[in-house]
PDB file of C-alpha atoms in Angstrom:
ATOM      1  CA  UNK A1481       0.000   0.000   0.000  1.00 47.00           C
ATOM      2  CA  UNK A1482       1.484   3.035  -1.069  1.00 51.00           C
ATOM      3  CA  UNK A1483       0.717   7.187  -1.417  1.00 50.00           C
ATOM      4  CA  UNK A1484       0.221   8.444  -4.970  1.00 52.00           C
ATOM      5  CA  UNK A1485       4.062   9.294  -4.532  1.00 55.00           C
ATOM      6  CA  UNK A1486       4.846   5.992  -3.937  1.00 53.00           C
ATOM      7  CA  UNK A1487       5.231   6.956  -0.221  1.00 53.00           C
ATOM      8  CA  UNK A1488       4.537   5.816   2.904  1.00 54.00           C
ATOM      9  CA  UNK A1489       4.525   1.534   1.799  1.00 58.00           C
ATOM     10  CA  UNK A1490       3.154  -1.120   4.036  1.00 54.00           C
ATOM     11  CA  UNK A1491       3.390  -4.515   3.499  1.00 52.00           C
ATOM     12  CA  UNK A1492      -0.311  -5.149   4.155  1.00 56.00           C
ATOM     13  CA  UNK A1493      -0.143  -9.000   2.302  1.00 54.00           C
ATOM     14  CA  UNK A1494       3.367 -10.132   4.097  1.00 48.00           C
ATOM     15  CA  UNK A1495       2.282  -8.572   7.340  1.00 47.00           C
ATOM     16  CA  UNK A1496      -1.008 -10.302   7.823  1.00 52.00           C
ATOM     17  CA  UNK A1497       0.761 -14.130   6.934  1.00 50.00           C
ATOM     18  CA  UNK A1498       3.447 -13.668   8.999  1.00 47.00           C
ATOM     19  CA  UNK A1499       0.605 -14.078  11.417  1.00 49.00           C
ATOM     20  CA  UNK A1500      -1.899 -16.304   9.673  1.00 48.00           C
ATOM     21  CA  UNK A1501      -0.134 -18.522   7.177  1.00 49.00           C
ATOM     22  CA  UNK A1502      -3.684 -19.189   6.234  1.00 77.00           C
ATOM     23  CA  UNK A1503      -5.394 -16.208   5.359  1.00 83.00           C
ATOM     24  CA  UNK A1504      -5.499 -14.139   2.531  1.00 86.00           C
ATOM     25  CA  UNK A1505      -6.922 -10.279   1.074  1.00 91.00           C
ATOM     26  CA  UNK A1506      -9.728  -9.865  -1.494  1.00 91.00           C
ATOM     27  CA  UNK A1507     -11.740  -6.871  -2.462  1.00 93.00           C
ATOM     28  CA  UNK A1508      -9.185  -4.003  -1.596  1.00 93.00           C
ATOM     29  CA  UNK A1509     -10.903  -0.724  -1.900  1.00 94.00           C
ATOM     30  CA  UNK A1510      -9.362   2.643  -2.101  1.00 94.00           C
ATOM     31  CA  UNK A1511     -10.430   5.911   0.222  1.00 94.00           C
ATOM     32  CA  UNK A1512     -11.265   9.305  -1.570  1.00 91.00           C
ATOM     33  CA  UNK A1513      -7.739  10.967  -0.474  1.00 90.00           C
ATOM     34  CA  UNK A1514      -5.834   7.957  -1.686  1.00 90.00           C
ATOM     35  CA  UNK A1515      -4.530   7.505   1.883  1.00 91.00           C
ATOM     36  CA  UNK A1516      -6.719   4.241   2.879  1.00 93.00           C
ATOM     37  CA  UNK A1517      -7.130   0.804   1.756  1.00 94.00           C
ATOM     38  CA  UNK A1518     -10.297  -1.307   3.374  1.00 96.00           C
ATOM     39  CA  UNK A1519     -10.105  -4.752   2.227  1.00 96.00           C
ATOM     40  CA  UNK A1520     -11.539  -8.413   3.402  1.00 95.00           C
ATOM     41  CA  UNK A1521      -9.740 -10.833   5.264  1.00 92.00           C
ATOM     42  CA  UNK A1522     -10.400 -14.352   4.916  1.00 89.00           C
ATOM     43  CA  UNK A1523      -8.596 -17.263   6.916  1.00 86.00           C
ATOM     44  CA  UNK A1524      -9.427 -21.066   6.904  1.00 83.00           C
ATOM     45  CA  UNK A1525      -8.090 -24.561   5.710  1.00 79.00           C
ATOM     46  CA  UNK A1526      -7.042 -24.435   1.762  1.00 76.00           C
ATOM     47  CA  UNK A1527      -9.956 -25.892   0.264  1.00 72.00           C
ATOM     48  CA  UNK A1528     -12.663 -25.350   2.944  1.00 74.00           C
ATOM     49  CA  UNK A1529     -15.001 -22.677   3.686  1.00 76.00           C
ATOM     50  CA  UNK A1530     -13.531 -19.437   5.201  1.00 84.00           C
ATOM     51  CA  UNK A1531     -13.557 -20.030   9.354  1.00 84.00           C
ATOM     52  CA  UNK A1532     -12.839 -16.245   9.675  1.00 87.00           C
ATOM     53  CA  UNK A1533     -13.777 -13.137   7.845  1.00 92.00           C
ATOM     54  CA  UNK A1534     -13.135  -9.541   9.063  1.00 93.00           C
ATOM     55  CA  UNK A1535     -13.268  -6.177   7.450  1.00 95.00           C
ATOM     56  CA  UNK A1536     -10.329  -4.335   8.075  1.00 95.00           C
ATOM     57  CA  UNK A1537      -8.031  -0.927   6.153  1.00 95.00           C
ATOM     58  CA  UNK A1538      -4.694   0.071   6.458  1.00 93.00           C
ATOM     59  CA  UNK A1539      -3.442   3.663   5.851  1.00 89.00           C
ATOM     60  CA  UNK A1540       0.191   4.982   5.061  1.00 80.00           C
ATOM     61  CA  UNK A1541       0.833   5.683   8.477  1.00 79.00           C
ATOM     62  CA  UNK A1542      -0.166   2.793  10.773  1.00 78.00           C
ATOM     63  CA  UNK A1543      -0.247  -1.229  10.141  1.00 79.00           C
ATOM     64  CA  UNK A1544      -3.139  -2.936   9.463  1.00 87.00           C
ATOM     65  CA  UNK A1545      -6.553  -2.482  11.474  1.00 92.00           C
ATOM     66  CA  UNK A1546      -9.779  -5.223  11.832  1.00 93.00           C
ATOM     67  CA  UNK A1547     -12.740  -2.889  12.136  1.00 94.00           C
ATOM     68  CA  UNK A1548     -15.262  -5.509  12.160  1.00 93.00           C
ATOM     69  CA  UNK A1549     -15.667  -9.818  12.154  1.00 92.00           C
ATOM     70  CA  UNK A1550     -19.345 -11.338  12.254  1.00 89.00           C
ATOM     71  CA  UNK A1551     -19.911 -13.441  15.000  1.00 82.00           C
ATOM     72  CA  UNK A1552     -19.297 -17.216  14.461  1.00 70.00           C
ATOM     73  CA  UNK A1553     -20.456 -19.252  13.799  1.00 67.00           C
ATOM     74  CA  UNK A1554     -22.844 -18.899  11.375  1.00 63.00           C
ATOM     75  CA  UNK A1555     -19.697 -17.011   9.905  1.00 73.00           C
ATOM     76  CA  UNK A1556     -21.304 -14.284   7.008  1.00 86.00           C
ATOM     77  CA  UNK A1557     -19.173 -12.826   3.636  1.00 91.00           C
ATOM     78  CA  UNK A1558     -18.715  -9.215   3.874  1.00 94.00           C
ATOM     79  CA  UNK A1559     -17.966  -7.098   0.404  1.00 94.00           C
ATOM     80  CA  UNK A1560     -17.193  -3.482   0.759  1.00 95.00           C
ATOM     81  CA  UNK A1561     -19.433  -1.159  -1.281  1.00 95.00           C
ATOM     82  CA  UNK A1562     -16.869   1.785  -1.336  1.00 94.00           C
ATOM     83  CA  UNK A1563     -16.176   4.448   1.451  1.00 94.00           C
ATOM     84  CA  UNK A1564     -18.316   7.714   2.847  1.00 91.00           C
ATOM     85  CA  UNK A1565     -17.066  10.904   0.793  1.00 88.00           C
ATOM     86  CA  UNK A1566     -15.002  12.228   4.061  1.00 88.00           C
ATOM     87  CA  UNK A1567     -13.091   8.668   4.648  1.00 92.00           C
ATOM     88  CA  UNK A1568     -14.593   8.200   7.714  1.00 92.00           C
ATOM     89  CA  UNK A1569     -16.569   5.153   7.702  1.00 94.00           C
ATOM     90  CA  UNK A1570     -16.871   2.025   4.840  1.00 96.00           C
ATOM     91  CA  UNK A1571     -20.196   0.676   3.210  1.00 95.00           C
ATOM     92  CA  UNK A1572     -20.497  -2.620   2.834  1.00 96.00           C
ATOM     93  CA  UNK A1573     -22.310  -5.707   1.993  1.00 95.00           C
ATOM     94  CA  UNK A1574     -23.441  -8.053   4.283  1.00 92.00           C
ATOM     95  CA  UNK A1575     -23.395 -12.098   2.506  1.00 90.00           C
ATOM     96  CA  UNK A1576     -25.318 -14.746   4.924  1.00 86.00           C
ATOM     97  CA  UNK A1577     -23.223 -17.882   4.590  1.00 82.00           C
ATOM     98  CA  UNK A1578     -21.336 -17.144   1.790  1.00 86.00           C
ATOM     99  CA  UNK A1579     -24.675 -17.441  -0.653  1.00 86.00           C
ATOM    100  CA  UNK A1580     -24.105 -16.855  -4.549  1.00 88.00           C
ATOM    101  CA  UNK A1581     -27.666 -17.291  -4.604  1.00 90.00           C
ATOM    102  CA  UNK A1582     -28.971 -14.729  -2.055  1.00 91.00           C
ATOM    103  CA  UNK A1583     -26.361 -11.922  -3.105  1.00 93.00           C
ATOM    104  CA  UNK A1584     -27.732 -12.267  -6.713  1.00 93.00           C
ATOM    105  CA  UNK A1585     -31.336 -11.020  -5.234  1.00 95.00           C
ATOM    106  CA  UNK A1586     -29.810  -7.864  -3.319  1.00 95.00           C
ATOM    107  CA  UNK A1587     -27.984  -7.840   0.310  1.00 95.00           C
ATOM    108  CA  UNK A1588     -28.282  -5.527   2.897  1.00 93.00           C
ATOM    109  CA  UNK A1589     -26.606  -2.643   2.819  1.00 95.00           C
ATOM    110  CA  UNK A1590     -24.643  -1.428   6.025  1.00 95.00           C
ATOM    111  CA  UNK A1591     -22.107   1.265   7.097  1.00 95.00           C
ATOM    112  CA  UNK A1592     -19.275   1.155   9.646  1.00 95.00           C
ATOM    113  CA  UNK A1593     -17.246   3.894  11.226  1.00 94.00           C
ATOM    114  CA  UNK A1594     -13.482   4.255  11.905  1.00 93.00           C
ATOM    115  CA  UNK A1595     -13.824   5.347  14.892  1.00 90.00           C
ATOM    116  CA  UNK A1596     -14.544   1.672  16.381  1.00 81.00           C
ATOM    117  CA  UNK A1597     -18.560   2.066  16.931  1.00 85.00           C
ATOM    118  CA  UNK A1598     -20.857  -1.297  15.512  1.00 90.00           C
ATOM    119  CA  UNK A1599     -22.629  -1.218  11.696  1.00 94.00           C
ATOM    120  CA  UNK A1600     -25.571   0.852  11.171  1.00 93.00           C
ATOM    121  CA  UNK A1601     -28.274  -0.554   8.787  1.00 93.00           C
ATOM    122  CA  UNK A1602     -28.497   1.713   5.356  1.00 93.00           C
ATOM    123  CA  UNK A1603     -30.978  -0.539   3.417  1.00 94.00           C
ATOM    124  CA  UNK A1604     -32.582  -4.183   3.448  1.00 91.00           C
ATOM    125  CA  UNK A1605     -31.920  -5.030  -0.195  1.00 92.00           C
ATOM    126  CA  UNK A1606     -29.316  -3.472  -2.764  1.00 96.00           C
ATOM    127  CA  UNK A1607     -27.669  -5.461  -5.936  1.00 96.00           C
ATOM    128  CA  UNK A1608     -23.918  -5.442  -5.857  1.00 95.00           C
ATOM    129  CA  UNK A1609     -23.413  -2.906  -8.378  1.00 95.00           C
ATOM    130  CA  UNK A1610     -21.128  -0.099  -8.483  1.00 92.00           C
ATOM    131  CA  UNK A1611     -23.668   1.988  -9.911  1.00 96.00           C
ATOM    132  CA  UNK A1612     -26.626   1.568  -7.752  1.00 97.00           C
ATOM    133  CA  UNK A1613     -25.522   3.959  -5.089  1.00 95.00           C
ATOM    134  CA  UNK A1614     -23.926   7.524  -5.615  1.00 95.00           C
ATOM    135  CA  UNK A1615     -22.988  10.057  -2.984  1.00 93.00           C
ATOM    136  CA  UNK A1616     -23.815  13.744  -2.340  1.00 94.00           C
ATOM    137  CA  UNK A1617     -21.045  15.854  -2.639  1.00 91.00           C
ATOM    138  CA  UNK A1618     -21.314  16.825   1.108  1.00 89.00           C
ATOM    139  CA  UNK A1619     -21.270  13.077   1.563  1.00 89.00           C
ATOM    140  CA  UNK A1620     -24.093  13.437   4.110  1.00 91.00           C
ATOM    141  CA  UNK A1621     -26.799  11.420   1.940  1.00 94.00           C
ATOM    142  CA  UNK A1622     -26.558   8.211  -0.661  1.00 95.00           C
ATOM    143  CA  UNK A1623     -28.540   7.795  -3.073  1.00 97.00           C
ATOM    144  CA  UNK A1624     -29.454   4.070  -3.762  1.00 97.00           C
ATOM    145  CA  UNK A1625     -31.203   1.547  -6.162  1.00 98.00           C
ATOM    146  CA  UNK A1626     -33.313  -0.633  -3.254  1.00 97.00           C
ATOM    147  CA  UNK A1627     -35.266  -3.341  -3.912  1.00 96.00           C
ATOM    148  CA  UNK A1628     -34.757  -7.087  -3.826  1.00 94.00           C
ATOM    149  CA  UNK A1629     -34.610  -9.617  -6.862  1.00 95.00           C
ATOM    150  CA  UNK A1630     -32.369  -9.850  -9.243  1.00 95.00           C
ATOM    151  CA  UNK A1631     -34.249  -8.495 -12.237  1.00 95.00           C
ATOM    152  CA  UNK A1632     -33.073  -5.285 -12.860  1.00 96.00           C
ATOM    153  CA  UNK A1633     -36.817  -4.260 -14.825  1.00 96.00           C
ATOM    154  CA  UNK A1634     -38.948  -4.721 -12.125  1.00 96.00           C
ATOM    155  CA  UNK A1635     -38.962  -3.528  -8.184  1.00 97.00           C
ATOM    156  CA  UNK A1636     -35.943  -1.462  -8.296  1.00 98.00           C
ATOM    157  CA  UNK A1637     -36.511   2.306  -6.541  1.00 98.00           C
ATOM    158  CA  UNK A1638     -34.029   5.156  -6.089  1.00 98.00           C
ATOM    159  CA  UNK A1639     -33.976   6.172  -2.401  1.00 98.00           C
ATOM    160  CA  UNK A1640     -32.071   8.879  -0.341  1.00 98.00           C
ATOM    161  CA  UNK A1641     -30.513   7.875   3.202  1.00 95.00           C
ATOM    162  CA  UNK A1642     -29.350   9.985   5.672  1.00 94.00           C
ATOM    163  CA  UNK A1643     -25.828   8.587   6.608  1.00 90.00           C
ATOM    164  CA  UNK A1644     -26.557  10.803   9.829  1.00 88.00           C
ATOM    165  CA  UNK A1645     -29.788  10.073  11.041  1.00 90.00           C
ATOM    166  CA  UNK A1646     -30.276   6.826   8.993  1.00 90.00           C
ATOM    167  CA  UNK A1647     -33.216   7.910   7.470  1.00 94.00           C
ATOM    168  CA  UNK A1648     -34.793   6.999   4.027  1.00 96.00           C
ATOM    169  CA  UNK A1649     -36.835   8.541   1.263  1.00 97.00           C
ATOM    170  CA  UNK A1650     -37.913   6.962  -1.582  1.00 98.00           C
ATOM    171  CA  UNK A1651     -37.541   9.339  -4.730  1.00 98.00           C
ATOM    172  CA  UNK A1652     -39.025   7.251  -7.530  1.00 98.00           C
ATOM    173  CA  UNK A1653     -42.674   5.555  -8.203  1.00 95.00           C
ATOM    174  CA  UNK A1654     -43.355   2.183  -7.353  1.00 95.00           C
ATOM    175  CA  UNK A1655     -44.343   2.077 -11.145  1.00 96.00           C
ATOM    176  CA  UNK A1656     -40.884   2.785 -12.758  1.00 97.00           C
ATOM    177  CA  UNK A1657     -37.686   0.319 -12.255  1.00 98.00           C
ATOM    178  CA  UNK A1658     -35.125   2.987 -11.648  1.00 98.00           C
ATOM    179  CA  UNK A1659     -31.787   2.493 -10.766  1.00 98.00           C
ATOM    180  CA  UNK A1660     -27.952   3.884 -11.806  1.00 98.00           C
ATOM    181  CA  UNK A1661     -28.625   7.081  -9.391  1.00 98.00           C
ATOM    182  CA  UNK A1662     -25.986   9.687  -9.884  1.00 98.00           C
ATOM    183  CA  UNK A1663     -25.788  13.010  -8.122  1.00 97.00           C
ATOM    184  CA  UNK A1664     -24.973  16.237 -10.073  1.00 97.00           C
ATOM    185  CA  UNK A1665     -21.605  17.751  -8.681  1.00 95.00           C
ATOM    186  CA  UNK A1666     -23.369  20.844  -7.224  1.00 96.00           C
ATOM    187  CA  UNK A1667     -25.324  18.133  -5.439  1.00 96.00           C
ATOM    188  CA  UNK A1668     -29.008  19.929  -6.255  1.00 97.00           C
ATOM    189  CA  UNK A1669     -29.779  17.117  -8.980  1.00 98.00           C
ATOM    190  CA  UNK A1670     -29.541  13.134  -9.574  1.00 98.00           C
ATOM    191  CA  UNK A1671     -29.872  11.283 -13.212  1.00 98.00           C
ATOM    192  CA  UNK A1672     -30.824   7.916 -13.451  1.00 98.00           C
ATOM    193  CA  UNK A1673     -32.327   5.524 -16.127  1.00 98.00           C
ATOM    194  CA  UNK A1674     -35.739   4.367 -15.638  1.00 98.00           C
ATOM    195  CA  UNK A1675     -38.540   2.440 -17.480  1.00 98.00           C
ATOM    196  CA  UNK A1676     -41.747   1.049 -16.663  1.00 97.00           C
ATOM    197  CA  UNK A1677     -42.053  -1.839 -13.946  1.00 96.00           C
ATOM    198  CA  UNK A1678     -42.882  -4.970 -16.024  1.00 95.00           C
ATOM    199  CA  UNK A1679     -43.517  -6.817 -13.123  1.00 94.00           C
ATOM    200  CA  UNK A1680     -41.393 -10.611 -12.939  1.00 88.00           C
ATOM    201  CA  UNK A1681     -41.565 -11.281 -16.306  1.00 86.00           C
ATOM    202  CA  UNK A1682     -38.462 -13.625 -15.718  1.00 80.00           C
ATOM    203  CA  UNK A1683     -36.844 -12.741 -19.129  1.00 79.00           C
ATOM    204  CA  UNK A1684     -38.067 -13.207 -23.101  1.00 86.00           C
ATOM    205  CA  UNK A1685     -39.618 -10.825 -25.062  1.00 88.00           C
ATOM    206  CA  UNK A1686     -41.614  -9.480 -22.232  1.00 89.00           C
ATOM    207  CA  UNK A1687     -38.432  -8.264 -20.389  1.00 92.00           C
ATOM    208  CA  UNK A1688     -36.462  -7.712 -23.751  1.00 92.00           C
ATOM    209  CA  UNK A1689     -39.355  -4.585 -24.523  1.00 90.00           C
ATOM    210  CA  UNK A1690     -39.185  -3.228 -20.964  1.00 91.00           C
ATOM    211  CA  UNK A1691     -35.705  -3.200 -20.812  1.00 95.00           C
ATOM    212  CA  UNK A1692     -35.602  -1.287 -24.702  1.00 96.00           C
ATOM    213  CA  UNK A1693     -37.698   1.611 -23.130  1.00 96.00           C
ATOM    214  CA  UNK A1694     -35.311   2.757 -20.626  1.00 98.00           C
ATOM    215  CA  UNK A1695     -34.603   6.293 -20.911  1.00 98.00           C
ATOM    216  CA  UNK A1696     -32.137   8.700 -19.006  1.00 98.00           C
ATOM    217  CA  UNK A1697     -33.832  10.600 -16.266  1.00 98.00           C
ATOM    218  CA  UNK A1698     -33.313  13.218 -13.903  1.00 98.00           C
ATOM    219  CA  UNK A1699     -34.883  14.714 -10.968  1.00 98.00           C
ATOM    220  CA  UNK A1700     -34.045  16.970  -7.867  1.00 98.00           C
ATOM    221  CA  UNK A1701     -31.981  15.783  -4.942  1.00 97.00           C
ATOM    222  CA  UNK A1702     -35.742  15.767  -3.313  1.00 96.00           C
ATOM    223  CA  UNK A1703     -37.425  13.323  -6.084  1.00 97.00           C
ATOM    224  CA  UNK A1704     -39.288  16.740  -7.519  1.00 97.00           C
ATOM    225  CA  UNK A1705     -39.243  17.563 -10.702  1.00 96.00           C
ATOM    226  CA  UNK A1706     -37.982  14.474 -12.277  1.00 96.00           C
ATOM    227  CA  UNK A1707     -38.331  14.073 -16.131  1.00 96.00           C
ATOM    228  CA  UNK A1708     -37.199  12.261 -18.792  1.00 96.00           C
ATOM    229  CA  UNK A1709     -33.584  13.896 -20.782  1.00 96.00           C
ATOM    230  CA  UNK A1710     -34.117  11.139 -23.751  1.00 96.00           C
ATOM    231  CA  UNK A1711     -36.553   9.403 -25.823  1.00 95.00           C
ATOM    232  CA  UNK A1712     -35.138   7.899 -29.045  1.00 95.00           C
ATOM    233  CA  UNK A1713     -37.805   4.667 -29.037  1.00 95.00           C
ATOM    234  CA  UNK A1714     -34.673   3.182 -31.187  1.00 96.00           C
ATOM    235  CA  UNK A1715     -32.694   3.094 -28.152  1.00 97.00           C
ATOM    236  CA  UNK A1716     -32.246   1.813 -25.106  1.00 97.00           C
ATOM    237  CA  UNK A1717     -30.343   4.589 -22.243  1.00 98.00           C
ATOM    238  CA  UNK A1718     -28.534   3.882 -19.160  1.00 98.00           C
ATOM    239  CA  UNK A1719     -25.702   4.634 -16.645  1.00 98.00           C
ATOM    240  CA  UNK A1720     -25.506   8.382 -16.723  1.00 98.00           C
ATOM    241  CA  UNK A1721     -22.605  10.276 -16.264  1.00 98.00           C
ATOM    242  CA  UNK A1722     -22.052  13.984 -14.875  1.00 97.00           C
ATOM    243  CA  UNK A1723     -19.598  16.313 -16.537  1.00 96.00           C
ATOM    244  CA  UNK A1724     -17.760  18.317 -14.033  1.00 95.00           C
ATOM    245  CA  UNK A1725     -20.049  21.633 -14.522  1.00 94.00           C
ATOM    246  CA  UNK A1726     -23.410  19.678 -14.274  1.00 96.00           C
ATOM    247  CA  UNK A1727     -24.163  21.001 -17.821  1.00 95.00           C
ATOM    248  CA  UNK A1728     -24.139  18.118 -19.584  1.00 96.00           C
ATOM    249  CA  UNK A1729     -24.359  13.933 -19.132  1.00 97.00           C
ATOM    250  CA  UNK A1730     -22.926  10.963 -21.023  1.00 98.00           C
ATOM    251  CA  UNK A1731     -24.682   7.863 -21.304  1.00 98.00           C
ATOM    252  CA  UNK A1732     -24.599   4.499 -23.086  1.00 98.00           C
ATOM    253  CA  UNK A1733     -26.823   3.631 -25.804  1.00 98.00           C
ATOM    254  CA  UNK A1734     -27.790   0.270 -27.530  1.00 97.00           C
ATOM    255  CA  UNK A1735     -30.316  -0.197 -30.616  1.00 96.00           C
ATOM    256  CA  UNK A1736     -32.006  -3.383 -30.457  1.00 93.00           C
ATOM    257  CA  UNK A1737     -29.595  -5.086 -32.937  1.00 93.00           C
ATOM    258  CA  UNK A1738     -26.488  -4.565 -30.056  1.00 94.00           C
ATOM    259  CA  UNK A1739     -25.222  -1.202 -31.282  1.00 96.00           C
ATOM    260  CA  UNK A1740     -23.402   0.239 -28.539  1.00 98.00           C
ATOM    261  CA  UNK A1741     -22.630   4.297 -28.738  1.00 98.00           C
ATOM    262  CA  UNK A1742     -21.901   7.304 -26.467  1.00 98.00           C
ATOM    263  CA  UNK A1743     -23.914  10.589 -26.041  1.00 98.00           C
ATOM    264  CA  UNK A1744     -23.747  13.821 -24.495  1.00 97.00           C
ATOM    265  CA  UNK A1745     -27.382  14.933 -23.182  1.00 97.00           C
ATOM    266  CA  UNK A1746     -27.145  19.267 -22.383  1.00 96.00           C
ATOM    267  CA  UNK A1747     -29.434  18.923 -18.955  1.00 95.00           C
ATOM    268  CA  UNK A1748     -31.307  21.988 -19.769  1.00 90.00           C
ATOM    269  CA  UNK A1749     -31.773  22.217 -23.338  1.00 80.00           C
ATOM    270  CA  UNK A1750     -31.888  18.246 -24.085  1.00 77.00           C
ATOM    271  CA  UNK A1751     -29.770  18.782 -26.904  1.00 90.00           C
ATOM    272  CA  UNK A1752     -27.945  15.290 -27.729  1.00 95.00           C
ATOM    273  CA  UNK A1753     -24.776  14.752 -29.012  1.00 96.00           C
ATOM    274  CA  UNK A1754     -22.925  11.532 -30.289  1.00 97.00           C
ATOM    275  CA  UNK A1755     -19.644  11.466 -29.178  1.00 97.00           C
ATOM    276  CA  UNK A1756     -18.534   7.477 -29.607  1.00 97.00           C
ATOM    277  CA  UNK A1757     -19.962   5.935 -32.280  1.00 97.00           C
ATOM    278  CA  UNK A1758     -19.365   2.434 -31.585  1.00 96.00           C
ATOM    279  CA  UNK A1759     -18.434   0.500 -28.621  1.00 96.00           C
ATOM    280  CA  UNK A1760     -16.502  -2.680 -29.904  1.00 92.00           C
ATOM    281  CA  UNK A1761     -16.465  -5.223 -28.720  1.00 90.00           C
ATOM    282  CA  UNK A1762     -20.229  -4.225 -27.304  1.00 91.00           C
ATOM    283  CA  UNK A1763     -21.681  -5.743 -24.338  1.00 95.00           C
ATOM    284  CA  UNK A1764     -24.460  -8.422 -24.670  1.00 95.00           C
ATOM    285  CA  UNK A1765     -27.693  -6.738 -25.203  1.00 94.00           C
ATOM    286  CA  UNK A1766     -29.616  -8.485 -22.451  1.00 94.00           C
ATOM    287  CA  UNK A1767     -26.690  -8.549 -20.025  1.00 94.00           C
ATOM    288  CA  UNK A1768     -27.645 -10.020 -16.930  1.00 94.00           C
ATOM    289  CA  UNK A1769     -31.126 -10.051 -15.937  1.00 94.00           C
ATOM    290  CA  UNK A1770     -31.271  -6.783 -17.967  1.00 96.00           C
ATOM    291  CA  UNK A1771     -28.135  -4.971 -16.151  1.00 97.00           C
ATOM    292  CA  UNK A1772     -24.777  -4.146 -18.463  1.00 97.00           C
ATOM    293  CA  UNK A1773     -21.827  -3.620 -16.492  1.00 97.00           C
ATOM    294  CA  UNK A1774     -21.021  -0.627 -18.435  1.00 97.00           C
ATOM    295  CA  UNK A1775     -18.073   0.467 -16.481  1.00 95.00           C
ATOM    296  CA  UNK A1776     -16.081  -1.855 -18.177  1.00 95.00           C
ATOM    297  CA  UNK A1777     -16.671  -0.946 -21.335  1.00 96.00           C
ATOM    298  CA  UNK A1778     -15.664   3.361 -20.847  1.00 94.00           C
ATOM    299  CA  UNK A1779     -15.088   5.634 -18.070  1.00 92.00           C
ATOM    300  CA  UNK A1780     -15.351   9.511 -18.011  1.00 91.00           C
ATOM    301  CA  UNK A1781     -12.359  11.139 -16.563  1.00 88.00           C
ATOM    302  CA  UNK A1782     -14.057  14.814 -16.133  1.00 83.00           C
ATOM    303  CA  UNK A1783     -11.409  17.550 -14.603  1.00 72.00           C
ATOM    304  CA  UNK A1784     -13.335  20.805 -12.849  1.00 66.00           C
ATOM    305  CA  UNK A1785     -12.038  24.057 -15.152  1.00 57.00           C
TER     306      UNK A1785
END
């Protein structure tokens, strides 16, 4: 683990066998200053089950720290979301007995401190996707995709909780599948893509047309106001991104054939823009249960000024 300079190493891996031969680190997860790793610790017999899991960081200053083990037995996965915008405390998943089955519906979402206090509960149900949950900028409220099952056209939500109080407000109608929240830099705004619930139509051409009607949304921070920003019927829109301004979004396209492009939405005007033509090799149109990983296939690198 090392600064962006390269300063400050720690030999997180090496330190942790010297003590447990049997252990080892998976899902390592950077803070927002760069100066914090959280990661999962897993120890057990080679071949077996993990007997201990823990969810731990280490920063350039200090060895490595256990925050948090499940009791066990029944021993639980944990698989950190990302970190709270000031570094403070980690989100994370919580994985009864090590389930492929029950994470594929949604986990619950939980949050836990630095400062050695117990997880908080954030929400029943989220899928394990990076882009289901966005902070504000003040990094006081999250704004997630909630809603069990692992259909990603039918009971999904966008809801804002209060990291503080632990509050939560659901933004979005019970009638549209919503998820891919993103807040606007200025904070005042969040984009998502949305389409009509189809209800558990458990894939075919049912699913296939819900999933082709998704359009890019947005609304304010407070779920007023929301409206759609496209509405191409020859498209399908999703995973919106801010630029730094808040004047504009990019977003991923696909026709029904698998055409993959990249446009530029203006968020007042609705002016659209092509800006990638093709995405090659594209993703699979149907992805899984309707949801493309687009982050693998572009990022945005947007620099304020």
């Amino acid at each position: 683990d090392t600064g962006p300079g390269g300063e400050g190493r720690v030999l997180l891996q090496s330190a942790i066998e010297e003590e447990e031969p049997l252990t080892r680190i998976q899902d390592v997860v950077w803070s927002p200053d760069g100066r914090k790793l959280a990661y999962v610790l897993l120890s057990g017999r080679p071949g077996g089950p993990p007997e201990r899991v823990s969810l731990g960081y280490v920063d350039l200053e200090s060895g490595p720290r256990e925050l948090y083990a499940p009791p066990s037995p029944p021993q639980d996965g944990l698989v950190p979301a990302g970190w709270a915008p000031d570094g403070q405390s980690i989100l994370f998943w919580r994985d009864p007995m090590f389930s492929a089955s029950i994470m594929a519906d949604g986990l619950p979402l939980e949050i836990l401190p630095l400062d050695g206090g117990e997880p908080k509960d954030v929400a029943d149900f989220t899928l394990l996707h990076a882009d289901f949950w966005s902070s504000s900028p003040t990094g006081q409220h999250v704004a997630l995709t909630v809603g069990a099952g692992r259909e990603t056209w039918t009971n999904k939500r966008i809801a804002l909780v209060d990291l503080e109080t632990g509050g939560m407000e659901y933004l979005t109608d019970e009638r549209m599948a919503a998820f891919s929240p993103a807040f606007s830099p200025d904070g005042e705004k969040i984009a998502y893509a949305a389409a009509l619930d189809i209800g558990h139509a458990w894939g075919g051409d049912a699913a296939k047309l819900g999933i082709a009607h998704r359009r890019i949304w947005v609304m304010s921070a407070d779920g007023s106001e929301e409206h759609p920003l496209t509405g191409d019927p020859a498209y399908r829109d999703e995973r919106p991104l801010w630029s730094a301004d808040g004047a504009h979004i990019l977003f991923a396209r696909m026709t029904e054939s698998g055409h993959a492009s990249l446009w530029l939405v203006n968020v007042t005007g609705g002016d659209l823009r092509r800006v990638v033509d093709q995405l090659s090799p594209a993703p699979e149109w149907f992805g899984v249960y309707g949801y493309i990983e687009w982050d693998t296939f572009f990022d945005w690198w947007t620099c304020p000024g």
